[in-house]
Amino acid sequence: MKKIENKIKNHWAQKIIATPDKKVEIFKQVPANEQGLVLFRLSRPLRHEILKDMPRDEIKKLMHYLDPDEVTDLLQLVNTKKKDKIIKTLSHEIKDKVEFLLGFNPKTAAGMMSLDYVEVPFGKTFDQVGRIVHKHEKRTGKFPAILVIDDGFLIGELMGYKFALHDGKETIDKFTHRVPSVMYNAPESEIVAKFKSHPHNKIVVLDEDESIMGVIYSDDILQIIEEKPINALREFAGVSEEEDVLDSAFKKVKHRYKWLIINLGTAFLAASVVSLFEDTISAFVLLAVYMPIIAGMGGNAGTQTLAVTVRGIALKEIRLETGKKVIMNEVLAGLINGLINGVIVAVVATFWNKSPLLGLVLAIAMVFNLMIAGFFGTVIPLIMKKLGKDPASSATIFITTATDVFGFFTFLGLASLVLV
């Protein structure tokens, strides 16, 4: 039955994705009790577009069938005015929970947690715990996570299936199992790391005094893990996470133009270096043929170094204070790769253009540029991390600028000394 329900919800989601121009009309055909679940099968930008065009009453109706944490996730996608009006119409119990959850950063443990749990004291019997669970189930319609506490502190959880295996008069003490936990302000990366090191179907969220605040279920964590490669690719390219493949041309421009203007500014910086050597290029036109090779090799080498460094930062293997050895290794790798590729390009230039001196200039410039790529490919993401910025966010722009500027300066500067 569950499989059939999932198939139906996926059918609606696929239909909306296939016809984005009619997304709201199609979404309104979905039964109200399934609309929320269909929304969570769509990308975040699509959810935003649908909710933006829906009347408040219809949004409130679909939220009636969702948990407070799911309601919170959807309310974060609507504008403040609309959100405030919807919150006022919620039942007192749901309203309090939603306002509580909205007070946290959605990218932290508290912003991701569910309030679908009960706390039971250590030493209770199965009958006593059963009554607590039944009360919660009657109120919410959900079977909760059963968290066992002692003097207000979490000591573990009681699995639901234990009720079928043990006598009601028996205490739960020896059937309590440990459950992983994180602090309320833990970022997504820490939550994922905890989940990978302690595989479990849930992680408990704790306050500063180690009291229980909520529970993060494994399906929410798995969704973060699935979205990570996509988000990393967006950050790497300097594209907003709000942008969707189905967005209009104007929306795409809105999300991209700032980084492109920055890129244009850095390109002018590289062009200004080239302009210093106009006379050299005019006197030895072949230099213009090899300039893209110097720039391209430096940019590619820098991007390779950036990818390795960002991964090291994410895994907490490297930081700015301890990065000296990594920087030295990357510069050394750039030196060796520069020698290998420099010899190749020197041989080609010598035989193709009958100019050993041009080959020598190219080889030296290649070595220097790949060393620069190794240096900046490591240092720039480390500095961004130190400044509290995402080290993957468009660092390629600054690394490419560095390799272009220093690469062109070395190549054309040497050419001015040796060839002209």
Short mmCIF file of C-alpha atoms in Angstrom, two decimals:
data_model
loop_
_atom_site.label_atom_id
_atom_site.label_comp_id
_atom_site.label_asym_id
_atom_site.label_seq_id
_atom_site.Cartn_x
_atom_site.Cartn_y
_atom_site.Cartn_z
CA MET A 1 0.00 0.00 0.00
CA LYS A 2 2.83 2.38 0.95
CA LYS A 3 4.53 1.62 -2.37
CA ILE A 4 1.37 2.52 -4.30
CA GLU A 5 1.00 5.81 -2.36
CA ASN A 6 4.62 6.75 -3.13
CA LYS A 7 4.07 5.95 -6.80
CA ILE A 8 1.02 8.24 -6.92
CA LYS A 9 2.89 11.12 -5.23
CA ASN A 10 5.87 10.65 -7.57
CA HIS A 11 3.45 10.70 -10.51
CA TRP A 12 2.12 14.12 -9.48
CA ALA A 13 5.64 15.44 -8.89
CA GLN A 14 6.85 14.26 -12.30
CA LYS A 15 3.80 15.79 -13.97
CA ILE A 16 4.52 19.18 -12.36
CA ILE A 17 8.21 19.02 -13.34
CA ALA A 18 7.31 18.10 -16.94
CA THR A 19 4.91 21.06 -17.34
CA PRO A 20 6.34 23.95 -15.29
CA ASP A 21 4.13 26.55 -17.01
CA LYS A 22 1.05 24.87 -15.51
CA LYS A 23 2.60 23.83 -12.20
CA VAL A 24 0.06 25.58 -9.96
CA GLU A 25 -2.95 24.32 -11.94
CA ILE A 26 -1.65 20.74 -11.81
CA PHE A 27 -0.76 21.04 -8.12
CA LYS A 28 -4.32 22.13 -7.29
CA GLN A 29 -5.57 18.84 -8.76
CA VAL A 30 -3.66 16.92 -6.07
CA PRO A 31 -5.87 15.95 -3.08
CA ALA A 32 -5.28 18.36 -0.15
CA ASN A 33 -4.08 15.58 2.15
CA GLU A 34 -1.32 14.69 -0.34
CA GLN A 35 -0.27 18.17 -1.50
CA GLY A 36 2.33 18.67 1.23
CA LEU A 37 4.01 15.34 0.53
CA VAL A 38 4.05 16.07 -3.22
CA LEU A 39 5.69 19.45 -2.50
CA PHE A 40 8.55 17.74 -0.68
CA ARG A 41 9.23 15.66 -3.80
CA LEU A 42 9.90 18.84 -5.78
CA SER A 43 13.02 21.01 -5.82
CA ARG A 44 13.17 23.94 -3.42
CA PRO A 45 12.78 26.58 -6.20
CA LEU A 46 9.70 24.79 -7.58
CA ARG A 47 8.17 24.62 -4.09
CA HIS A 48 8.80 28.35 -3.73
CA GLU A 49 7.12 29.12 -7.07
CA ILE A 50 4.02 27.07 -6.24
CA LEU A 51 3.58 28.52 -2.74
CA LYS A 52 4.12 32.05 -4.04
CA ASP A 53 1.17 31.73 -6.42
CA MET A 54 -1.19 29.91 -4.04
CA PRO A 55 -3.81 31.70 -1.88
CA ARG A 56 -3.24 31.68 1.89
CA ASP A 57 -6.34 29.58 2.58
CA GLU A 58 -5.15 26.80 0.28
CA ILE A 59 -1.67 26.80 1.84
CA LYS A 60 -3.21 26.61 5.31
CA LYS A 61 -5.40 23.68 4.19
CA LEU A 62 -2.47 21.59 2.93
CA MET A 63 -0.45 22.40 6.07
CA HIS A 64 -3.20 20.86 8.19
CA TYR A 65 -1.89 17.43 7.12
CA LEU A 66 1.79 18.12 7.88
CA ASP A 67 3.97 17.92 10.99
CA PRO A 68 5.14 21.22 12.58
CA ASP A 69 8.69 20.75 11.24
CA GLU A 70 7.34 20.26 7.69
CA VAL A 71 5.08 23.31 8.07
CA THR A 72 8.15 25.27 9.18
CA ASP A 73 10.14 24.15 6.11
CA LEU A 74 7.38 25.38 3.79
CA LEU A 75 6.82 28.68 5.62
CA GLN A 76 10.51 29.50 5.14
CA LEU A 77 9.77 29.65 1.40
CA VAL A 78 7.00 32.30 1.52
CA ASN A 79 7.39 36.05 2.03
CA THR A 80 7.23 37.48 5.56
CA LYS A 81 3.82 39.14 5.19
CA LYS A 82 2.15 35.99 3.88
CA LYS A 83 3.96 33.83 6.44
CA ASP A 84 2.79 35.95 9.39
CA LYS A 85 -0.83 35.80 8.21
CA ILE A 86 -0.70 32.01 7.79
CA ILE A 87 0.85 31.53 11.26
CA LYS A 88 -1.99 33.52 12.85
CA THR A 89 -4.54 31.05 11.43
CA LEU A 90 -2.79 27.92 12.77
CA SER A 91 -4.08 26.08 15.82
CA HIS A 92 -2.54 27.22 19.12
CA GLU A 93 -0.49 24.03 19.57
CA ILE A 94 0.89 23.99 16.01
CA LYS A 95 1.47 27.75 16.04
CA ASP A 96 3.65 27.58 19.17
CA LYS A 97 5.77 24.78 17.72
CA VAL A 98 6.16 26.45 14.33
CA GLU A 99 7.15 29.81 15.85
CA PHE A 100 9.66 27.96 18.04
CA LEU A 101 11.22 26.18 15.03
CA LEU A 102 11.25 29.31 12.87
CA GLY A 103 13.54 30.94 15.43
CA PHE A 104 16.46 28.72 14.37
CA ASN A 105 18.77 28.74 11.36
CA PRO A 106 17.35 26.12 8.94
CA LYS A 107 20.91 24.93 8.20
CA THR A 108 21.49 23.89 11.83
CA ALA A 109 20.30 20.93 13.90
CA ALA A 110 17.56 22.96 15.62
CA GLY A 111 16.30 24.20 12.26
CA MET A 112 16.05 20.62 10.94
CA MET A 113 14.60 18.88 13.99
CA SER A 114 11.16 17.37 14.48
CA LEU A 115 9.18 17.68 17.72
CA ASP A 116 7.65 14.24 17.24
CA TYR A 117 9.04 12.59 20.39
CA VAL A 118 8.18 11.88 24.03
CA GLU A 119 10.42 11.86 27.08
CA VAL A 120 9.97 9.01 29.56
CA PRO A 121 11.83 8.67 32.88
CA PHE A 122 14.21 5.77 33.45
CA GLY A 123 12.54 3.10 35.62
CA LYS A 124 9.05 3.35 34.10
CA THR A 125 7.16 0.18 33.12
CA PHE A 126 6.03 -0.64 29.59
CA ASP A 127 2.41 0.05 30.62
CA GLN A 128 3.31 3.52 31.92
CA VAL A 129 5.32 4.37 28.80
CA GLY A 130 2.51 3.01 26.63
CA ARG A 131 0.06 5.48 28.14
CA ILE A 132 2.45 8.39 27.45
CA VAL A 133 2.92 7.24 23.85
CA HIS A 134 -0.84 6.73 23.35
CA LYS A 135 -1.54 10.25 24.60
CA HIS A 136 0.96 11.72 22.12
CA GLU A 137 -0.37 9.53 19.31
CA LYS A 138 -3.96 10.59 20.01
CA ARG A 139 -2.97 14.27 19.97
CA THR A 140 -0.72 14.23 16.88
CA GLY A 141 -1.68 11.10 14.94
CA LYS A 142 2.01 10.09 14.95
CA PHE A 143 3.93 7.37 16.79
CA PRO A 144 6.75 9.28 18.52
CA ALA A 145 10.39 8.57 19.18
CA ILE A 146 10.59 7.34 22.79
CA LEU A 147 13.54 9.04 24.50
CA VAL A 148 14.55 7.83 27.96
CA ILE A 149 15.84 10.39 30.47
CA ASP A 150 17.35 10.27 33.93
CA ASP A 151 17.40 13.46 36.02
CA GLY A 152 16.51 15.39 32.85
CA PHE A 153 19.44 14.02 30.82
CA LEU A 154 19.18 11.78 27.76
CA ILE A 155 20.38 8.23 28.37
CA GLY A 156 18.93 6.48 25.31
CA GLU A 157 15.79 5.43 23.47
CA LEU A 158 13.22 2.66 23.65
CA MET A 159 12.36 1.05 20.32
CA GLY A 160 8.62 0.76 19.61
CA TYR A 161 8.70 -2.95 18.77
CA LYS A 162 9.74 -3.74 22.37
CA PHE A 163 6.11 -3.28 23.47
CA ALA A 164 5.12 -6.43 21.60
CA LEU A 165 7.88 -8.52 23.18
CA HIS A 166 7.66 -7.67 26.88
CA ASP A 167 5.18 -7.74 29.74
CA GLY A 168 3.50 -4.44 30.62
CA LYS A 169 4.65 -4.61 34.25
CA GLU A 170 8.31 -4.96 33.23
CA THR A 171 10.52 -1.87 33.49
CA ILE A 172 12.16 -0.42 30.40
CA ASP A 173 15.59 -0.03 32.02
CA LYS A 174 17.51 -2.89 30.40
CA PHE A 175 15.83 -2.36 27.02
CA THR A 176 17.06 1.20 26.60
CA HIS A 177 19.60 1.66 23.79
CA ARG A 178 22.04 4.50 23.21
CA VAL A 179 21.13 7.07 20.58
CA PRO A 180 23.50 9.65 18.96
CA SER A 181 23.03 13.33 19.75
CA VAL A 182 24.24 16.76 18.57
CA MET A 183 24.01 20.29 19.96
CA TYR A 184 21.19 22.50 18.67
CA ASN A 185 23.60 24.80 16.76
CA ALA A 186 25.47 21.98 14.97
CA PRO A 187 25.83 22.70 11.22
CA GLU A 188 24.71 20.28 8.52
CA SER A 189 28.26 18.99 8.00
CA GLU A 190 28.53 17.94 11.66
CA ILE A 191 25.11 16.24 11.56
CA VAL A 192 26.07 14.26 8.45
CA ALA A 193 29.43 13.29 10.02
CA LYS A 194 27.66 12.10 13.18
CA PHE A 195 25.18 10.08 11.12
CA LYS A 196 27.99 8.42 9.15
CA SER A 197 30.02 7.57 12.25
CA HIS A 198 26.97 6.43 14.28
CA PRO A 199 24.47 4.94 11.77
CA HIS A 200 21.00 5.24 13.29
CA ASN A 201 17.46 6.14 12.22
CA LYS A 202 17.57 9.34 14.27
CA ILE A 203 19.81 11.88 16.02
CA VAL A 204 18.64 13.70 19.15
CA VAL A 205 19.12 17.49 19.33
CA LEU A 206 20.25 18.87 22.70
CA ASP A 207 20.17 22.37 24.21
CA GLU A 208 23.18 24.00 25.90
CA ASP A 209 22.14 22.43 29.22
CA GLU A 210 21.90 19.04 27.43
CA SER A 211 18.12 18.92 27.72
CA ILE A 212 16.26 17.43 24.73
CA MET A 213 15.01 19.88 22.10
CA GLY A 214 13.98 17.58 19.25
CA VAL A 215 14.87 14.74 16.91
CA ILE A 216 16.35 14.67 13.40
CA TYR A 217 15.20 11.62 11.46
CA SER A 218 17.43 9.76 9.02
CA ASP A 219 15.33 10.62 5.95
CA ASP A 220 16.08 14.33 6.50
CA ILE A 221 19.80 13.58 6.88
CA LEU A 222 19.82 11.41 3.75
CA GLN A 223 18.22 14.26 1.83
CA ILE A 224 21.11 16.54 2.86
CA ILE A 225 23.61 13.90 1.73
CA GLU A 226 21.83 13.57 -1.64
CA GLU A 227 21.77 17.33 -2.17
CA LYS A 228 25.41 17.87 -1.13
CA PRO A 229 27.02 17.15 -4.55
CA ILE A 230 24.47 19.42 -6.26
CA ASN A 231 25.02 22.24 -3.76
CA ALA A 232 28.80 21.84 -4.02
CA LEU A 233 28.58 22.12 -7.81
CA ARG A 234 26.42 25.25 -7.52
CA GLU A 235 28.86 26.85 -5.06
CA PHE A 236 31.83 25.89 -7.22
CA ALA A 237 30.23 27.69 -10.18
CA GLY A 238 28.98 30.67 -8.16
CA VAL A 239 25.32 29.83 -8.84
CA SER A 240 22.59 30.54 -6.26
CA GLU A 241 20.88 27.53 -4.66
CA GLU A 242 17.58 29.31 -5.41
CA GLU A 243 18.15 28.93 -9.16
CA ASP A 244 16.36 26.10 -10.92
CA VAL A 245 16.88 24.66 -14.40
CA LEU A 246 13.28 25.59 -15.30
CA ASP A 247 13.63 29.27 -14.30
CA SER A 248 12.97 31.98 -16.87
CA ALA A 249 15.86 33.78 -18.56
CA PHE A 250 15.30 36.89 -16.40
CA LYS A 251 15.49 34.88 -13.17
CA LYS A 252 18.69 33.20 -14.32
CA VAL A 253 20.20 36.63 -15.01
CA LYS A 254 19.17 37.82 -11.53
CA HIS A 255 20.97 34.90 -9.87
CA ARG A 256 24.15 35.06 -11.98
CA TYR A 257 24.98 38.63 -12.98
CA LYS A 258 26.85 39.62 -9.79
CA TRP A 259 29.49 36.90 -10.05
CA LEU A 260 29.81 37.50 -13.79
CA ILE A 261 30.49 41.21 -13.17
CA ILE A 262 33.16 40.26 -10.61
CA ASN A 263 34.60 37.85 -13.19
CA LEU A 264 34.60 40.65 -15.78
CA GLY A 265 36.50 42.90 -13.37
CA THR A 266 39.16 40.27 -12.76
CA ALA A 267 39.42 39.65 -16.52
CA PHE A 268 40.21 43.35 -17.01
CA LEU A 269 42.98 42.95 -14.43
CA ALA A 270 44.56 40.19 -16.54
CA ALA A 271 44.03 42.27 -19.69
CA SER A 272 45.82 45.23 -18.09
CA VAL A 273 48.89 43.03 -17.55
CA VAL A 274 48.86 41.99 -21.22
CA SER A 275 48.55 45.65 -22.28
CA LEU A 276 51.91 46.37 -20.61
CA PHE A 277 53.57 44.19 -23.25
CA GLU A 278 51.82 45.44 -26.43
CA ASP A 279 55.15 46.27 -28.09
CA THR A 280 56.54 42.81 -27.27
CA ILE A 281 53.49 41.05 -28.76
CA SER A 282 53.61 43.29 -31.86
CA ALA A 283 57.28 42.45 -32.38
CA PHE A 284 56.83 38.71 -31.80
CA VAL A 285 53.26 37.80 -32.86
CA LEU A 286 53.75 34.08 -32.09
CA LEU A 287 53.44 34.95 -28.38
CA ALA A 288 49.70 35.51 -28.88
CA VAL A 289 49.36 31.90 -30.10
CA TYR A 290 50.78 30.47 -26.87
CA MET A 291 49.12 32.83 -24.37
CA PRO A 292 45.88 30.73 -24.12
CA ILE A 293 48.01 27.65 -23.36
CA ILE A 294 49.75 29.37 -20.44
CA ALA A 295 46.44 30.72 -19.10
CA GLY A 296 44.51 27.48 -19.60
CA MET A 297 47.11 25.24 -17.95
CA GLY A 298 47.34 27.56 -14.93
CA GLY A 299 43.56 27.72 -14.54
CA ASN A 300 43.13 23.95 -14.78
CA ALA A 301 45.95 23.26 -12.31
CA GLY A 302 44.50 25.79 -9.87
CA THR A 303 41.05 24.19 -10.10
CA GLN A 304 42.52 20.75 -9.39
CA THR A 305 44.30 22.09 -6.30
CA LEU A 306 41.14 23.91 -5.18
CA ALA A 307 39.06 20.70 -5.38
CA VAL A 308 41.55 18.79 -3.20
CA THR A 309 41.87 21.65 -0.69
CA VAL A 310 38.11 22.17 -0.33
CA ARG A 311 37.68 18.45 0.33
CA GLY A 312 40.43 18.62 2.98
CA ILE A 313 38.73 21.59 4.65
CA ALA A 314 35.35 19.80 4.62
CA LEU A 315 36.92 16.75 6.28
CA LYS A 316 38.73 19.00 8.79
CA GLU A 317 42.11 17.69 7.57
CA ILE A 318 43.50 21.18 6.93
CA ARG A 319 43.11 24.77 8.17
CA LEU A 320 45.04 28.00 7.57
CA GLU A 321 47.18 27.70 10.72
CA THR A 322 48.36 24.17 9.84
CA GLY A 323 48.28 24.47 6.06
CA LYS A 324 51.98 25.26 5.47
CA LYS A 325 52.89 21.65 4.64
CA VAL A 326 49.94 21.31 2.25
CA ILE A 327 50.85 24.57 0.51
CA MET A 328 54.48 23.45 0.10
CA ASN A 329 53.37 20.07 -1.30
CA GLU A 330 51.04 21.71 -3.81
CA VAL A 331 53.73 24.17 -4.92
CA LEU A 332 56.19 21.27 -5.30
CA ALA A 333 53.60 19.31 -7.30
CA GLY A 334 53.16 22.42 -9.47
CA LEU A 335 56.94 22.58 -10.00
CA ILE A 336 57.14 18.94 -11.13
CA ASN A 337 54.03 19.15 -13.34
CA GLY A 338 55.38 22.43 -14.73
CA LEU A 339 58.68 20.77 -15.66
CA ILE A 340 56.89 17.86 -17.38
CA ASN A 341 54.49 20.06 -19.35
CA GLY A 342 57.12 22.74 -19.87
CA VAL A 343 59.44 20.26 -21.62
CA ILE A 344 56.57 19.11 -23.86
CA VAL A 345 55.55 22.63 -24.90
CA ALA A 346 59.22 23.63 -25.38
CA VAL A 347 59.82 20.69 -27.74
CA VAL A 348 56.66 21.51 -29.72
CA ALA A 349 57.59 25.21 -30.02
CA THR A 350 61.18 24.40 -31.00
CA PHE A 351 60.23 22.06 -33.86
CA TRP A 352 56.99 23.76 -34.93
CA ASN A 353 58.21 27.36 -34.87
CA LYS A 354 61.94 26.70 -35.24
CA SER A 355 62.57 28.81 -32.12
CA PRO A 356 64.45 27.19 -29.21
CA LEU A 357 64.37 30.49 -27.30
CA LEU A 358 60.55 30.61 -27.52
CA GLY A 359 60.50 27.03 -26.24
CA LEU A 360 62.69 28.02 -23.28
CA VAL A 361 60.45 31.00 -22.42
CA LEU A 362 57.34 28.79 -22.60
CA ALA A 363 58.91 26.12 -20.38
CA ILE A 364 59.94 28.60 -17.67
CA ALA A 365 56.54 30.34 -17.79
CA MET A 366 54.76 26.97 -17.53
CA VAL A 367 56.77 25.95 -14.46
CA PHE A 368 56.20 29.28 -12.74
CA ASN A 369 52.46 29.38 -13.55
CA LEU A 370 51.75 25.86 -12.26
CA MET A 371 53.60 26.68 -9.04
CA ILE A 372 51.45 29.82 -8.70
CA ALA A 373 48.35 27.68 -9.34
CA GLY A 374 49.35 25.30 -6.54
CA PHE A 375 49.95 28.18 -4.15
CA PHE A 376 46.77 30.16 -4.78
CA GLY A 377 44.64 27.02 -5.24
CA THR A 378 45.46 26.17 -1.62
CA VAL A 379 45.72 29.60 0.02
CA ILE A 380 42.53 31.21 -1.37
CA PRO A 381 40.06 28.59 -0.02
CA LEU A 382 41.92 28.55 3.33
CA ILE A 383 41.64 32.34 3.62
CA MET A 384 37.94 32.23 2.68
CA LYS A 385 37.35 29.62 5.38
CA LYS A 386 39.24 31.75 7.92
CA LEU A 387 37.03 34.73 7.04
CA GLY A 388 33.91 32.62 7.62
CA LYS A 389 33.07 32.32 3.91
CA ASP A 390 32.34 29.12 2.02
CA PRO A 391 35.72 28.04 0.56
CA ALA A 392 34.04 26.56 -2.53
CA SER A 393 32.05 29.68 -3.43
CA SER A 394 33.48 30.94 -6.69
CA ALA A 395 37.09 30.66 -5.54
CA THR A 396 37.84 29.58 -9.12
CA ILE A 397 37.35 33.20 -10.25
CA PHE A 398 40.12 34.48 -7.98
CA ILE A 399 42.43 31.52 -8.64
CA THR A 400 42.05 31.90 -12.42
CA THR A 401 42.77 35.63 -12.10
CA ALA A 402 45.94 34.93 -10.11
CA THR A 403 47.23 32.37 -12.62
CA ASP A 404 46.35 34.60 -15.59
CA VAL A 405 48.00 37.70 -14.12
CA PHE A 406 51.19 36.00 -12.93
CA GLY A 407 51.32 33.64 -15.91
CA PHE A 408 51.03 36.42 -18.50
CA PHE A 409 53.47 38.63 -16.59
CA THR A 410 56.08 35.85 -16.44
CA PHE A 411 55.60 34.70 -20.03
CA LEU A 412 55.54 38.15 -21.64
CA GLY A 413 58.17 39.54 -19.26
CA LEU A 414 60.62 36.75 -20.15
CA ALA A 415 59.78 37.16 -23.84
CA SER A 416 60.63 40.88 -23.60
CA LEU A 417 64.02 40.03 -22.13
CA VAL A 418 64.93 37.05 -24.33
CA LEU A 419 63.12 37.33 -27.67
CA VAL A 420 62.80 41.03 -28.44
#
